[in-house]
XYZ file of C-alpha atoms in Angstrom:
133
model
C 14.054 -22.909 -13.286
C 11.768 -20.059 -14.249
C 8.475 -19.868 -12.406
C 5.309 -19.234 -14.458
C 4.076 -15.633 -14.635
C 0.975 -16.378 -12.512
C 3.163 -17.801 -9.736
C 5.572 -14.853 -9.915
C 2.664 -12.417 -9.662
C 1.293 -14.331 -6.649
C 4.700 -14.309 -4.927
C 5.134 -10.578 -5.482
C 2.450 -9.854 -2.872
C 3.791 -9.454 0.694
C 2.482 -12.774 1.976
C 4.391 -14.706 4.625
C 6.094 -17.883 3.410
C 6.876 -21.043 5.350
C 10.493 -22.159 4.971
C 11.196 -25.810 5.803
C 14.749 -26.972 6.464
C 16.295 -30.156 7.826
C 18.943 -30.534 10.496
C 22.085 -32.556 9.734
C 20.363 -35.460 11.509
C 17.254 -35.108 9.338
C 14.959 -33.411 11.860
C 12.543 -31.104 9.975
C 12.023 -27.499 11.008
C 9.570 -24.960 9.522
C 9.579 -21.213 10.076
C 7.354 -18.387 8.818
C 9.538 -15.886 6.927
C 9.389 -12.654 5.002
C 10.648 -13.093 1.452
C 10.864 -11.512 -1.957
C 11.714 -12.639 -5.452
C 14.963 -11.340 -6.863
C 16.238 -12.346 -10.310
C 14.339 -15.650 -10.205
C 15.583 -16.513 -6.708
C 13.756 -16.448 -3.401
C 15.426 -14.056 -0.983
C 15.018 -14.607 2.758
C 16.954 -13.192 5.669
C 18.008 -14.553 9.026
C 20.256 -13.770 11.927
C 23.420 -15.700 12.716
C 22.774 -18.395 15.294
C 19.222 -19.171 14.192
C 18.360 -22.823 13.661
C 17.048 -22.379 10.111
C 20.324 -20.731 9.071
C 22.419 -23.477 10.663
C 20.266 -26.098 8.939
C 20.646 -24.458 5.508
C 24.411 -24.145 5.950
C 24.583 -27.889 6.645
C 21.976 -28.938 4.060
C 21.075 -26.515 1.249
C 17.843 -28.295 0.250
C 14.680 -26.532 1.397
C 10.946 -26.472 0.841
C 9.038 -23.213 0.704
C 5.261 -22.745 0.776
C 3.127 -19.641 0.378
C -0.616 -19.839 1.037
C -3.043 -17.208 -0.229
C -4.456 -15.596 2.943
C -7.773 -15.035 1.123
C -8.099 -18.662 -0.055
C -6.236 -21.448 1.747
C -6.828 -23.752 -1.234
C -4.595 -21.542 -3.405
C -0.917 -21.998 -2.715
C 2.537 -22.551 -4.154
C 4.975 -25.186 -2.931
C 8.589 -24.864 -4.037
C 11.473 -27.252 -3.572
C 14.797 -25.528 -3.926
C 18.351 -25.209 -2.793
C 20.348 -22.423 -1.251
C 22.782 -21.009 -3.785
C 24.287 -18.175 -1.714
C 24.641 -16.755 1.770
C 25.472 -13.051 1.733
C 26.490 -11.347 4.962
C 27.508 -8.068 3.308
C 23.938 -7.245 2.316
C 22.121 -8.819 5.260
C 21.278 -5.565 7.096
C 20.191 -3.846 3.884
C 17.945 -6.746 2.905
C 16.201 -7.066 6.277
C 15.349 -3.373 5.884
C 14.001 -4.054 2.381
C 11.861 -6.882 3.732
C 10.646 -4.793 6.661
C 9.636 -2.023 4.245
C 7.780 -4.582 2.108
C 5.875 -6.098 5.028
C 5.597 -3.234 7.494
C 6.336 -0.018 5.639
C 9.287 0.932 7.834
C 12.950 0.038 8.472
C 13.620 -3.066 10.524
C 13.407 -2.576 14.282
C 16.185 -4.658 15.819
C 15.276 -6.490 19.026
C 17.862 -6.443 21.828
C 19.053 -9.927 20.771
C 20.024 -8.870 17.226
C 22.330 -6.402 15.474
C 22.787 -5.345 11.820
C 26.094 -7.217 11.524
C 24.340 -10.481 12.453
C 21.967 -10.430 9.476
C 22.490 -12.855 6.582
C 20.687 -12.891 3.246
C 19.905 -16.339 1.848
C 19.181 -16.846 -1.860
C 17.242 -19.949 -2.848
C 16.966 -21.338 -6.367
C 13.591 -22.940 -7.145
C 14.139 -26.433 -8.572
C 10.570 -27.798 -8.632
C 7.198 -26.374 -7.818
C 3.605 -27.398 -7.384
C 0.542 -25.180 -7.275
C -3.060 -25.484 -6.202
C -5.840 -23.139 -7.234
C -4.065 -21.494 -10.180
C -5.535 -21.397 -13.670
């Protein structure tokens, strides 16, 4: 599903998104994440062992929300599904995201390593907006 141009433009700004997943037992979990759009997909990154990654591996259906930090009544809600997990490009993509949000390569905490990073690609299936013309 192609997102409208106004939504794409909004999502191109480095605003934090909220990624909602569900555990195999149905327990919801929401996490703020860095993201970017790539070829119509939402790209996020995680580290192996994180709950959101485990949830998406068990259940590929997610919800993703981005709120305009200048106007909380302007936002995009997306329902989608994970179409790919890519370990080979995980370290490269966390650096891309860190450059987008912080202007520098990713600084790994002691609990993480480049080989642990996983890129997740999410296909938007439905969306809803508020505050767009």
